[in-house]
mmCIF file of C-alpha atoms and ligand atoms in Angstrom:
data_model
loop_
_atom_site.group_PDB
_atom_site.id
_atom_site.type_symbol
_atom_site.label_atom_id
_atom_site.label_comp_id
_atom_site.label_asym_id
_atom_site.label_seq_id
_atom_site.Cartn_x
_atom_site.Cartn_y
_atom_site.Cartn_z
ATOM 1 C CA UNK H 25 21.170 49.952 -74.285
ATOM 2 C CA UNK H 26 19.940 49.121 -71.054
ATOM 3 C CA UNK H 27 20.604 52.161 -68.101
ATOM 4 C CA UNK H 28 22.527 50.370 -65.822
ATOM 5 C CA UNK H 29 25.895 48.795 -68.118
ATOM 6 C CA UNK H 30 26.329 52.563 -67.351
ATOM 7 C CA UNK H 31 26.582 51.642 -63.674
ATOM 8 C CA UNK H 32 29.921 48.492 -64.911
ATOM 9 C CA UNK H 33 33.023 47.956 -66.239
ATOM 10 C CA UNK H 34 33.813 44.629 -68.731
ATOM 11 C CA UNK H 35 35.627 42.391 -66.694
ATOM 12 C CA UNK H 36 39.217 43.679 -66.457
ATOM 13 C CA UNK H 37 41.856 40.740 -67.098
ATOM 14 C CA UNK H 38 45.195 42.829 -66.089
ATOM 15 C CA UNK H 39 48.478 43.666 -68.627
ATOM 16 C CA UNK H 40 49.847 41.232 -70.194
ATOM 17 C CA UNK H 41 53.316 39.924 -69.341
ATOM 18 C CA UNK H 42 54.625 40.864 -72.475
ATOM 19 C CA UNK H 43 52.716 44.468 -71.762
ATOM 20 C CA UNK H 44 53.559 45.089 -68.163
ATOM 21 C CA UNK H 45 57.086 43.772 -69.612
ATOM 22 C CA UNK H 46 57.251 47.010 -71.347
ATOM 23 C CA UNK H 47 55.696 49.000 -69.169
ATOM 24 C CA UNK H 48 58.452 48.392 -65.933
ATOM 25 C CA UNK H 49 61.550 47.570 -68.212
ATOM 26 C CA UNK H 50 61.418 44.019 -66.745
ATOM 27 C CA UNK H 51 63.906 41.120 -68.614
ATOM 28 C CA UNK H 52 62.865 38.115 -67.029
ATOM 29 C CA UNK H 53 60.842 35.469 -67.102
ATOM 30 C CA UNK H 54 57.432 37.018 -65.693
ATOM 31 C CA UNK H 55 55.250 34.745 -63.585
ATOM 32 C CA UNK H 56 51.396 35.048 -62.930
ATOM 33 C CA UNK H 57 49.848 35.032 -59.751
ATOM 34 C CA UNK H 58 46.689 36.867 -59.909
ATOM 35 C CA UNK H 59 43.772 35.097 -60.509
ATOM 36 C CA UNK H 60 43.832 31.558 -58.678
ATOM 37 C CA UNK H 61 45.171 29.663 -61.218
ATOM 38 C CA UNK H 62 46.629 25.981 -60.614
ATOM 39 C CA UNK H 63 50.059 26.318 -61.529
ATOM 40 C CA UNK H 64 50.851 22.628 -61.735
ATOM 41 C CA UNK H 65 48.594 21.689 -63.621
ATOM 42 C CA UNK H 66 46.020 19.173 -64.833
ATOM 43 C CA UNK H 67 47.101 15.626 -64.239
ATOM 44 C CA UNK H 68 48.482 14.722 -67.453
ATOM 45 C CA UNK H 69 45.487 12.041 -68.106
ATOM 46 C CA UNK H 70 43.624 15.563 -68.983
ATOM 47 C CA UNK H 71 45.929 15.584 -72.434
ATOM 48 C CA UNK H 72 45.705 12.445 -73.347
ATOM 49 C CA UNK H 73 41.576 11.578 -72.735
ATOM 50 C CA UNK H 74 41.530 15.102 -75.380
ATOM 51 C CA UNK H 75 43.900 13.225 -77.633
ATOM 52 C CA UNK H 76 41.978 10.920 -77.330
ATOM 53 C CA UNK H 77 38.534 12.310 -77.757
ATOM 54 C CA UNK H 78 39.443 14.780 -81.611
ATOM 55 C CA UNK H 79 37.565 12.655 -83.928
ATOM 56 C CA UNK H 80 34.216 13.538 -83.634
ATOM 57 C CA UNK H 81 35.047 17.602 -83.986
ATOM 58 C CA UNK H 82 32.502 17.505 -85.934
ATOM 59 C CA UNK H 83 28.985 17.112 -83.368
ATOM 60 C CA UNK H 84 27.370 19.608 -81.329
ATOM 61 C CA UNK H 85 27.993 18.808 -78.109
ATOM 62 C CA UNK H 86 25.516 16.662 -75.976
ATOM 63 C CA UNK H 87 25.520 18.986 -72.917
ATOM 64 C CA UNK H 88 22.926 17.051 -70.636
ATOM 65 C CA UNK H 89 25.012 13.768 -71.618
ATOM 66 C CA UNK H 90 28.270 14.356 -70.980
ATOM 67 C CA UNK H 91 30.439 11.280 -68.909
ATOM 68 C CA UNK H 92 30.826 13.921 -67.336
ATOM 69 C CA UNK H 93 27.920 14.898 -65.539
ATOM 70 C CA UNK H 94 28.129 11.121 -64.158
ATOM 71 C CA UNK H 95 30.460 10.150 -62.624
ATOM 72 C CA UNK H 96 30.123 13.586 -60.341
ATOM 73 C CA UNK H 97 26.785 12.569 -59.330
ATOM 74 C CA UNK H 98 28.534 8.942 -57.808
ATOM 75 C CA UNK H 99 31.043 11.317 -56.573
ATOM 76 C CA UNK H 100 28.701 13.443 -54.852
ATOM 77 C CA UNK H 101 25.899 11.275 -54.686
ATOM 78 C CA UNK H 102 23.195 12.981 -56.573
ATOM 79 C CA UNK H 103 20.466 12.176 -59.687
ATOM 80 C CA UNK H 104 22.361 13.115 -62.267
ATOM 81 C CA UNK H 105 19.664 15.593 -63.363
ATOM 82 C CA UNK H 106 20.589 17.012 -59.971
ATOM 83 C CA UNK H 107 23.503 18.575 -62.680
ATOM 84 C CA UNK H 108 23.864 21.857 -64.478
ATOM 85 C CA UNK H 109 26.990 22.521 -66.574
ATOM 86 C CA UNK H 110 28.622 26.234 -67.204
ATOM 87 C CA UNK H 111 30.942 27.487 -69.485
ATOM 88 C CA UNK H 112 33.249 27.359 -66.637
ATOM 89 C CA UNK H 113 31.181 28.440 -63.160
ATOM 90 C CA UNK H 114 30.842 32.509 -65.056
ATOM 91 C CA UNK H 115 28.308 31.142 -66.301
ATOM 92 C CA UNK H 116 26.494 28.853 -64.626
ATOM 93 C CA UNK H 117 26.400 32.824 -62.194
ATOM 94 C CA UNK H 118 24.976 34.905 -65.033
ATOM 95 C CA UNK H 119 22.633 31.851 -65.614
ATOM 96 C CA UNK H 120 21.305 31.960 -62.698
ATOM 97 C CA UNK H 121 20.645 35.656 -62.411
ATOM 98 C CA UNK H 122 19.563 35.995 -65.778
ATOM 99 C CA UNK H 123 16.939 33.248 -64.633
ATOM 100 C CA UNK H 124 15.690 34.535 -61.223
ATOM 101 C CA UNK H 125 15.708 38.250 -61.476
ATOM 102 C CA UNK H 126 13.227 40.440 -62.607
ATOM 103 C CA UNK H 127 13.950 44.739 -61.751
ATOM 104 C CA UNK H 128 13.977 46.015 -58.793
ATOM 105 C CA UNK H 129 14.702 41.951 -56.862
ATOM 106 C CA UNK H 130 17.036 41.347 -54.299
ATOM 107 C CA UNK H 131 20.619 40.199 -53.910
ATOM 108 C CA UNK H 132 22.467 40.073 -50.928
ATOM 109 C CA UNK H 133 25.957 38.882 -50.581
ATOM 110 C CA UNK H 134 29.390 40.682 -48.629
ATOM 111 C CA UNK H 135 31.713 43.493 -50.461
ATOM 112 C CA UNK H 136 34.467 41.717 -51.294
ATOM 113 C CA UNK H 137 34.129 38.838 -52.630
ATOM 114 C CA UNK H 138 33.773 37.454 -55.783
ATOM 115 C CA UNK H 139 32.687 40.149 -58.179
ATOM 116 C CA UNK H 140 30.019 38.485 -61.184
ATOM 117 C CA UNK H 141 27.028 38.745 -58.462
ATOM 118 C CA UNK H 142 27.239 42.324 -58.491
ATOM 119 C CA UNK H 143 27.251 42.408 -61.506
ATOM 120 C CA UNK H 144 24.802 39.942 -63.151
ATOM 121 C CA UNK H 145 22.817 41.609 -60.625
ATOM 122 C CA UNK H 146 23.303 45.010 -61.933
ATOM 123 C CA UNK H 147 22.569 43.706 -65.178
ATOM 124 C CA UNK H 148 19.180 42.303 -64.236
ATOM 125 C CA UNK H 149 17.705 45.608 -62.900
ATOM 126 C CA UNK H 150 17.840 44.419 -59.577
ATOM 127 C CA UNK H 151 18.822 46.098 -56.111
ATOM 128 C CA UNK H 152 22.080 44.506 -54.143
ATOM 129 C CA UNK H 153 22.385 44.570 -51.020
ATOM 130 C CA UNK H 154 26.176 44.027 -49.577
ATOM 131 C CA UNK H 155 27.868 43.504 -45.703
ATOM 132 C CA UNK H 156 30.727 45.226 -44.575
ATOM 133 C CA UNK H 157 33.676 42.084 -44.070
ATOM 134 C CA UNK H 158 33.305 41.552 -40.369
ATOM 135 C CA UNK H 159 37.625 40.519 -39.721
ATOM 136 C CA UNK H 160 37.466 39.031 -43.488
ATOM 137 C CA UNK H 161 34.090 36.659 -42.702
ATOM 138 C CA UNK H 162 31.274 37.160 -44.101
ATOM 139 C CA UNK H 163 29.042 38.486 -41.473
ATOM 140 C CA UNK H 164 25.409 36.030 -41.823
ATOM 141 C CA UNK H 165 24.037 38.147 -39.558
ATOM 142 C CA UNK H 166 24.314 41.167 -40.831
ATOM 143 C CA UNK H 167 23.060 39.518 -44.059
ATOM 144 C CA UNK H 168 20.299 38.214 -42.731
ATOM 145 C CA UNK H 169 19.015 41.789 -41.028
ATOM 146 C CA UNK H 170 19.407 42.812 -45.334
ATOM 147 C CA UNK H 171 16.343 40.523 -46.415
ATOM 148 C CA UNK H 172 13.268 41.531 -47.108
ATOM 149 C CA UNK H 173 9.789 40.496 -49.789
ATOM 150 C CA UNK H 174 12.508 41.347 -52.186
ATOM 151 C CA UNK H 175 15.227 38.871 -51.605
ATOM 152 C CA UNK H 176 15.423 36.296 -54.403
ATOM 153 C CA UNK H 177 19.867 35.854 -54.247
ATOM 154 C CA UNK H 178 21.750 35.359 -51.066
ATOM 155 C CA UNK H 179 25.609 34.547 -52.653
ATOM 156 C CA UNK H 180 27.957 33.055 -50.489
ATOM 157 C CA UNK H 181 31.865 32.912 -51.499
ATOM 158 C CA UNK H 182 32.663 29.995 -49.183
ATOM 159 C CA UNK H 183 35.733 30.297 -48.794
ATOM 160 C CA UNK H 184 35.927 33.453 -49.667
ATOM 161 C CA UNK H 185 37.095 34.928 -52.954
ATOM 162 C CA UNK H 186 39.246 37.614 -52.516
ATOM 163 C CA UNK H 187 39.962 36.940 -48.611
ATOM 164 C CA UNK H 188 40.580 32.939 -48.434
ATOM 165 C CA UNK H 189 38.562 33.135 -45.241
ATOM 166 C CA UNK H 190 35.589 30.372 -44.657
ATOM 167 C CA UNK H 191 32.756 30.628 -42.275
ATOM 168 C CA UNK H 192 32.454 26.639 -40.904
ATOM 169 C CA UNK H 193 29.532 24.044 -41.670
ATOM 170 C CA UNK H 194 27.390 25.084 -38.064
ATOM 171 C CA UNK H 195 27.098 29.241 -39.075
ATOM 172 C CA UNK H 196 26.013 28.250 -42.170
ATOM 173 C CA UNK H 197 23.905 25.675 -41.317
ATOM 174 C CA UNK H 198 22.156 28.299 -39.191
ATOM 175 C CA UNK H 199 21.856 31.038 -41.347
ATOM 176 C CA UNK H 200 19.717 28.524 -44.315
ATOM 177 C CA UNK H 201 17.425 27.738 -40.769
ATOM 178 C CA UNK H 202 16.562 31.451 -41.061
ATOM 179 C CA UNK H 203 16.569 32.382 -44.153
ATOM 180 C CA UNK H 204 12.275 31.645 -45.884
ATOM 181 C CA UNK H 205 12.191 28.882 -47.830
ATOM 182 C CA UNK H 206 11.101 30.906 -51.837
ATOM 183 C CA UNK H 207 15.114 32.546 -51.065
ATOM 184 C CA UNK H 208 17.937 31.032 -52.706
ATOM 185 C CA UNK H 209 21.209 30.722 -51.038
ATOM 186 C CA UNK H 210 23.786 30.211 -52.814
ATOM 187 C CA UNK H 211 27.201 28.186 -51.897
ATOM 188 C CA UNK H 212 30.005 29.673 -54.260
ATOM 189 C CA UNK H 213 32.629 26.560 -53.770
ATOM 190 C CA UNK H 214 35.541 27.318 -56.272
ATOM 191 C CA UNK H 215 38.174 26.479 -53.972
ATOM 192 C CA UNK H 216 36.775 23.874 -52.013
ATOM 193 C CA UNK H 217 39.144 21.110 -52.972
ATOM 194 C CA UNK H 218 41.896 23.151 -51.358
ATOM 195 C CA UNK H 219 40.441 23.421 -48.195
ATOM 196 C CA UNK H 220 41.703 20.862 -45.033
ATOM 197 C CA UNK H 221 39.812 22.957 -42.469
ATOM 198 C CA UNK H 222 37.955 20.429 -40.247
ATOM 199 C CA UNK H 223 34.312 21.545 -39.726
ATOM 200 C CA UNK H 224 34.428 23.139 -44.002
ATOM 201 C CA UNK H 225 30.724 22.836 -44.502
ATOM 202 C CA UNK H 226 29.739 19.736 -45.698
ATOM 203 C CA UNK H 227 26.987 21.842 -48.698
ATOM 204 C CA UNK H 228 25.334 18.223 -50.088
ATOM 205 C CA UNK H 229 24.463 16.913 -46.641
ATOM 206 C CA UNK H 230 22.056 20.969 -46.552
ATOM 207 C CA UNK H 231 21.699 20.363 -50.224
ATOM 208 C CA UNK H 232 19.794 17.328 -48.815
ATOM 209 C CA UNK H 233 18.003 18.983 -46.113
ATOM 210 C CA UNK H 234 16.994 22.791 -47.866
ATOM 211 C CA UNK H 235 15.581 22.539 -50.843
ATOM 212 C CA UNK H 236 16.812 26.136 -51.982
ATOM 213 C CA UNK H 237 20.018 25.755 -51.319
ATOM 214 C CA UNK H 238 22.447 25.009 -54.356
ATOM 215 C CA UNK H 239 26.020 24.783 -54.650
ATOM 216 C CA UNK H 240 28.541 25.475 -57.044
ATOM 217 C CA UNK H 241 31.687 24.292 -58.500
ATOM 218 C CA UNK H 242 34.576 25.118 -61.212
ATOM 219 C CA UNK H 243 37.432 23.379 -62.582
ATOM 220 C CA UNK H 244 39.561 25.518 -63.621
ATOM 221 C CA UNK H 245 40.734 26.136 -60.018
ATOM 222 C CA UNK H 246 41.754 23.123 -58.522
ATOM 223 C CA UNK H 247 41.267 21.030 -61.096
ATOM 224 C CA UNK H 248 44.038 23.088 -63.349
ATOM 225 C CA UNK H 249 41.620 23.950 -65.860
ATOM 226 C CA UNK H 250 40.267 27.824 -66.654
ATOM 227 C CA UNK H 251 41.284 27.713 -69.948
ATOM 228 C CA UNK H 252 38.597 25.003 -70.964
ATOM 229 C CA UNK H 253 35.538 26.995 -69.111
ATOM 230 C CA UNK H 254 33.867 24.715 -67.191
ATOM 231 C CA UNK H 255 31.757 24.820 -63.748
ATOM 232 C CA UNK H 256 28.551 23.211 -62.164
ATOM 233 C CA UNK H 257 25.707 23.459 -60.007
ATOM 234 C CA UNK H 258 24.464 21.561 -57.821
ATOM 235 C CA UNK H 259 20.544 21.614 -57.009
ATOM 236 C CA UNK H 260 16.730 20.538 -56.888
ATOM 237 C CA UNK H 261 15.716 19.331 -60.410
ATOM 238 C CA UNK H 262 12.732 22.015 -60.838
ATOM 239 C CA UNK H 263 15.569 24.669 -60.182
ATOM 240 C CA UNK H 264 17.762 23.476 -63.105
ATOM 241 C CA UNK H 265 14.726 22.768 -65.313
ATOM 242 C CA UNK H 266 14.090 26.291 -64.831
ATOM 243 C CA UNK H 267 18.182 27.694 -65.631
ATOM 244 C CA UNK H 268 17.770 25.104 -68.372
ATOM 245 C CA UNK H 269 15.435 27.502 -70.555
ATOM 246 C CA UNK H 270 18.161 30.066 -70.165
ATOM 247 C CA UNK H 271 20.818 27.657 -71.323
ATOM 248 C CA UNK H 272 22.319 28.355 -74.514
ATOM 249 C CA UNK H 273 22.000 25.198 -76.381
ATOM 250 C CA UNK H 274 25.119 23.603 -76.806
ATOM 251 C CA UNK H 275 26.965 26.066 -73.750
ATOM 252 C CA UNK H 276 30.383 23.561 -73.120
ATOM 253 C CA UNK H 277 32.596 22.747 -75.821
ATOM 254 C CA UNK H 278 32.276 17.972 -75.711
ATOM 255 C CA UNK H 279 36.768 18.104 -75.004
ATOM 256 C CA UNK H 280 35.468 20.617 -71.858
ATOM 257 C CA UNK H 281 33.906 18.310 -70.606
ATOM 258 C CA UNK H 282 36.957 15.161 -71.349
ATOM 259 C CA UNK H 283 38.780 17.398 -69.247
ATOM 260 C CA UNK H 284 36.769 17.764 -66.336
ATOM 261 C CA UNK H 285 36.058 13.939 -66.803
ATOM 262 C CA UNK H 286 39.512 12.745 -66.765
ATOM 263 C CA UNK H 287 40.617 15.612 -64.082
ATOM 264 C CA UNK H 288 38.553 14.093 -61.942
ATOM 265 C CA UNK H 289 39.246 10.508 -62.383
ATOM 266 C CA UNK H 290 42.749 11.318 -61.528
ATOM 267 C CA UNK H 291 41.924 12.110 -57.258
ATOM 268 C CA UNK H 292 45.204 10.972 -56.697
ATOM 269 C CA UNK H 293 46.884 13.849 -59.354
ATOM 270 C CA UNK H 294 44.519 16.247 -57.582
ATOM 271 C CA UNK H 295 45.606 15.509 -54.079
ATOM 272 C CA UNK H 296 48.937 15.378 -54.239
ATOM 273 C CA UNK H 297 48.363 19.505 -55.786
ATOM 274 C CA UNK H 298 46.139 20.188 -52.444
ATOM 275 C CA UNK H 299 48.893 18.875 -50.535
ATOM 276 C CA UNK H 300 51.128 20.612 -52.079
ATOM 277 C CA UNK H 301 48.904 23.666 -52.060
ATOM 278 C CA UNK H 302 48.221 23.548 -48.198
ATOM 279 C CA UNK H 303 52.546 23.475 -47.389
ATOM 280 C CA UNK H 304 52.906 26.389 -49.856
ATOM 281 C CA UNK H 305 49.633 28.473 -47.934
ATOM 282 C CA UNK H 306 51.066 27.735 -44.607
ATOM 283 C CA UNK H 307 55.153 29.118 -45.523
ATOM 284 C CA UNK H 308 52.764 32.098 -45.629
ATOM 285 C CA UNK H 309 51.008 32.190 -42.362
ATOM 286 C CA UNK H 310 53.399 31.312 -40.737
ATOM 287 C CA UNK H 311 55.506 33.921 -42.525
ATOM 288 C CA UNK H 312 56.893 37.040 -40.256
ATOM 289 C CA UNK H 313 54.490 39.464 -41.912
ATOM 290 C CA UNK H 314 51.345 36.902 -40.944
ATOM 291 C CA UNK H 315 49.974 39.483 -38.644
ATOM 292 C CA UNK H 316 48.928 40.996 -41.952
ATOM 293 C CA UNK H 317 47.428 37.613 -44.067
ATOM 294 C CA UNK H 318 43.690 36.861 -43.917
ATOM 295 C CA UNK H 319 43.845 32.607 -42.695
ATOM 296 C CA UNK H 320 42.905 30.717 -46.335
ATOM 297 C CA UNK H 321 41.359 28.000 -47.285
ATOM 298 C CA UNK H 322 42.149 28.288 -51.045
ATOM 299 C CA UNK H 323 45.481 28.890 -53.042
ATOM 300 C CA UNK H 324 45.830 31.953 -52.664
ATOM 301 C CA UNK H 325 47.018 34.693 -50.106
ATOM 302 C CA UNK H 326 45.194 38.158 -48.823
ATOM 303 C CA UNK H 327 48.096 41.311 -48.084
ATOM 304 C CA UNK H 328 46.112 43.674 -46.331
ATOM 305 C CA UNK H 329 48.211 47.177 -46.886
ATOM 306 C CA UNK H 330 47.609 50.936 -46.878
ATOM 307 C CA UNK H 331 49.703 50.565 -49.865
ATOM 308 C CA UNK H 332 48.728 48.566 -52.175
ATOM 309 C CA UNK H 333 50.181 49.604 -55.466
ATOM 310 C CA UNK H 334 53.456 49.483 -53.567
ATOM 311 C CA UNK H 335 53.709 46.567 -52.687
ATOM 312 C CA UNK H 336 51.917 44.731 -55.905
ATOM 313 C CA UNK H 337 55.144 47.435 -58.274
ATOM 314 C CA UNK H 338 57.452 45.407 -55.548
ATOM 315 C CA UNK H 339 56.494 42.640 -56.869
ATOM 316 C CA UNK H 340 56.456 42.614 -60.280
ATOM 317 C CA UNK H 341 59.743 44.844 -60.446
ATOM 318 C CA UNK H 342 60.863 40.509 -59.188
ATOM 319 C CA UNK H 343 59.214 38.690 -61.763
ATOM 320 C CA UNK H 344 55.689 38.452 -59.581
ATOM 321 C CA UNK H 345 52.346 40.028 -60.847
ATOM 322 C CA UNK H 346 49.066 40.157 -58.130
ATOM 323 C CA UNK H 347 46.026 41.358 -58.074
ATOM 324 C CA UNK H 348 46.021 44.622 -56.256
ATOM 325 C CA UNK H 349 43.015 45.297 -53.951
ATOM 326 C CA UNK H 350 41.958 49.143 -53.048
ATOM 327 C CA UNK H 351 42.694 47.386 -49.213
ATOM 328 C CA UNK H 352 45.400 44.761 -50.242
ATOM 329 C CA UNK H 353 47.161 42.913 -52.849
ATOM 330 C CA UNK H 354 45.420 38.858 -53.226
ATOM 331 C CA UNK H 355 48.603 36.868 -54.546
ATOM 332 C CA UNK H 356 48.058 32.745 -55.960
ATOM 333 C CA UNK H 357 50.791 30.592 -54.478
ATOM 334 C CA UNK H 358 53.006 29.482 -57.427
ATOM 335 C CA UNK H 359 55.250 26.759 -57.073
ATOM 336 C CA UNK H 360 57.638 26.624 -54.271
ATOM 337 C CA UNK H 361 60.617 29.026 -55.087
ATOM 338 C CA UNK H 362 58.127 31.153 -56.316
ATOM 339 C CA UNK H 363 56.890 31.393 -52.515
ATOM 340 C CA UNK H 364 59.753 31.835 -51.368
ATOM 341 C CA UNK H 365 61.115 34.517 -52.851
ATOM 342 C CA UNK H 366 57.195 36.382 -53.355
ATOM 343 C CA UNK H 367 57.843 35.852 -49.288
ATOM 344 C CA UNK H 368 60.715 37.293 -49.525
ATOM 345 C CA UNK H 369 59.872 40.591 -51.253
ATOM 346 C CA UNK H 370 56.879 40.967 -48.294
ATOM 347 C CA UNK H 371 59.043 40.034 -45.944
ATOM 348 C CA UNK H 372 61.430 43.631 -47.017
ATOM 349 C CA UNK H 373 57.713 45.219 -47.576
ATOM 350 C CA UNK H 374 56.379 45.220 -43.971
ATOM 351 C CA UNK H 375 59.385 45.694 -42.614
ATOM 352 C CA UNK H 376 60.625 48.911 -43.630
HETATM 353 C C1 PLP K 401 37.079 31.346 -60.403
HETATM 354 C C2 PLP K 401 35.621 32.096 -59.740
HETATM 355 C C3 PLP K 401 34.367 31.742 -60.268
HETATM 356 C C4 PLP K 401 34.854 30.783 -62.146
HETATM 357 O O1 PLP K 401 35.057 29.909 -61.558
HETATM 358 P P1 PLP K 401 35.260 29.666 -63.372
HETATM 359 O O2 PLP K 401 34.119 28.344 -63.224
HETATM 360 O O3 PLP K 401 36.136 29.665 -64.444
HETATM 361 O O4 PLP K 401 34.280 30.619 -64.751
HETATM 362 C C5 PLP K 401 33.594 31.879 -59.424
HETATM 363 N N1 PLP K 401 33.647 31.919 -58.266
HETATM 364 C C6 PLP K 401 34.873 32.144 -57.848
HETATM 365 C C7 PLP K 401 34.889 32.473 -56.678
HETATM 366 C C8 PLP K 401 35.826 31.909 -57.926
HETATM 367 O O5 PLP K 401 36.980 32.704 -57.672
#
């Protein structure tokens, strides 16, 4: 076995609603607000598209020829050869790590960010350098100080999971300008469709200016397709040709691609969902306990508390499953009625 596996744990999905009901003796319906899924689900057109594509289940998927590649290429104004699919963005992160990192190479990222960057670096025997968040934000100056001759990858999660915070275009651009050309800068935009801030980075513009930039996106969050496992990278053709060597030949299913394509083509639905989401997020950000929240450009809020387990338990008792962290609890925005109930729990938690 690789020795470094002893330093890691398998991903812990958290208890299922049934397990939680038993553990806490809860009777009613449990609502899962733990993994930033989109409770509204995908566009109704996705179901239709899947139904219309059930006759060719026996063929292997032609991952490089998916229609959704053409749709994305037109939408983002990049060449088809600049788009690379994975079985979820998780798989793209794994493939990048596997293709690039050798023993003793280094990655740089932040503390309190998406765990998979670090996880795959460790599996590849690379070293991980992280810097603390600065008031909940990625600290690019501190990250810059961590760069050295062994640095291969720099991971920026923007907006960041689990804090929901983001860095604006100018800050990201001045950072990339300073980073040596041979270091790849990855911008994970899993939540970008939810973001409404005006100075949100235009990462595609950065990509057209700097060859070293990779933009990462997924259909699991705003597009409501977490079960379908499809995400993608947009990057230079040269880099993607290398990743293609590592990719399993049939890594993404045909139906996931069909679902993703239908979801992309229903931008009205997406706009409707993201507008509703923003209203819900602002309910949290304007609540009496807002000083305990990080600002959020996503579909979740991070509640800072020194007693995360107590808050987690208080929410479970009302039927809400959230995600505890050592310094707080991350709560996915559910439907309006869920959020109203969650906000009541938070109000009494911080008023006691
Ligand atoms: C959810 C998430 C992913 C992975 O998404 P999948 O496409 O479902 O694998 C990647 N990065 C961040 C920041 C996420 O929150």
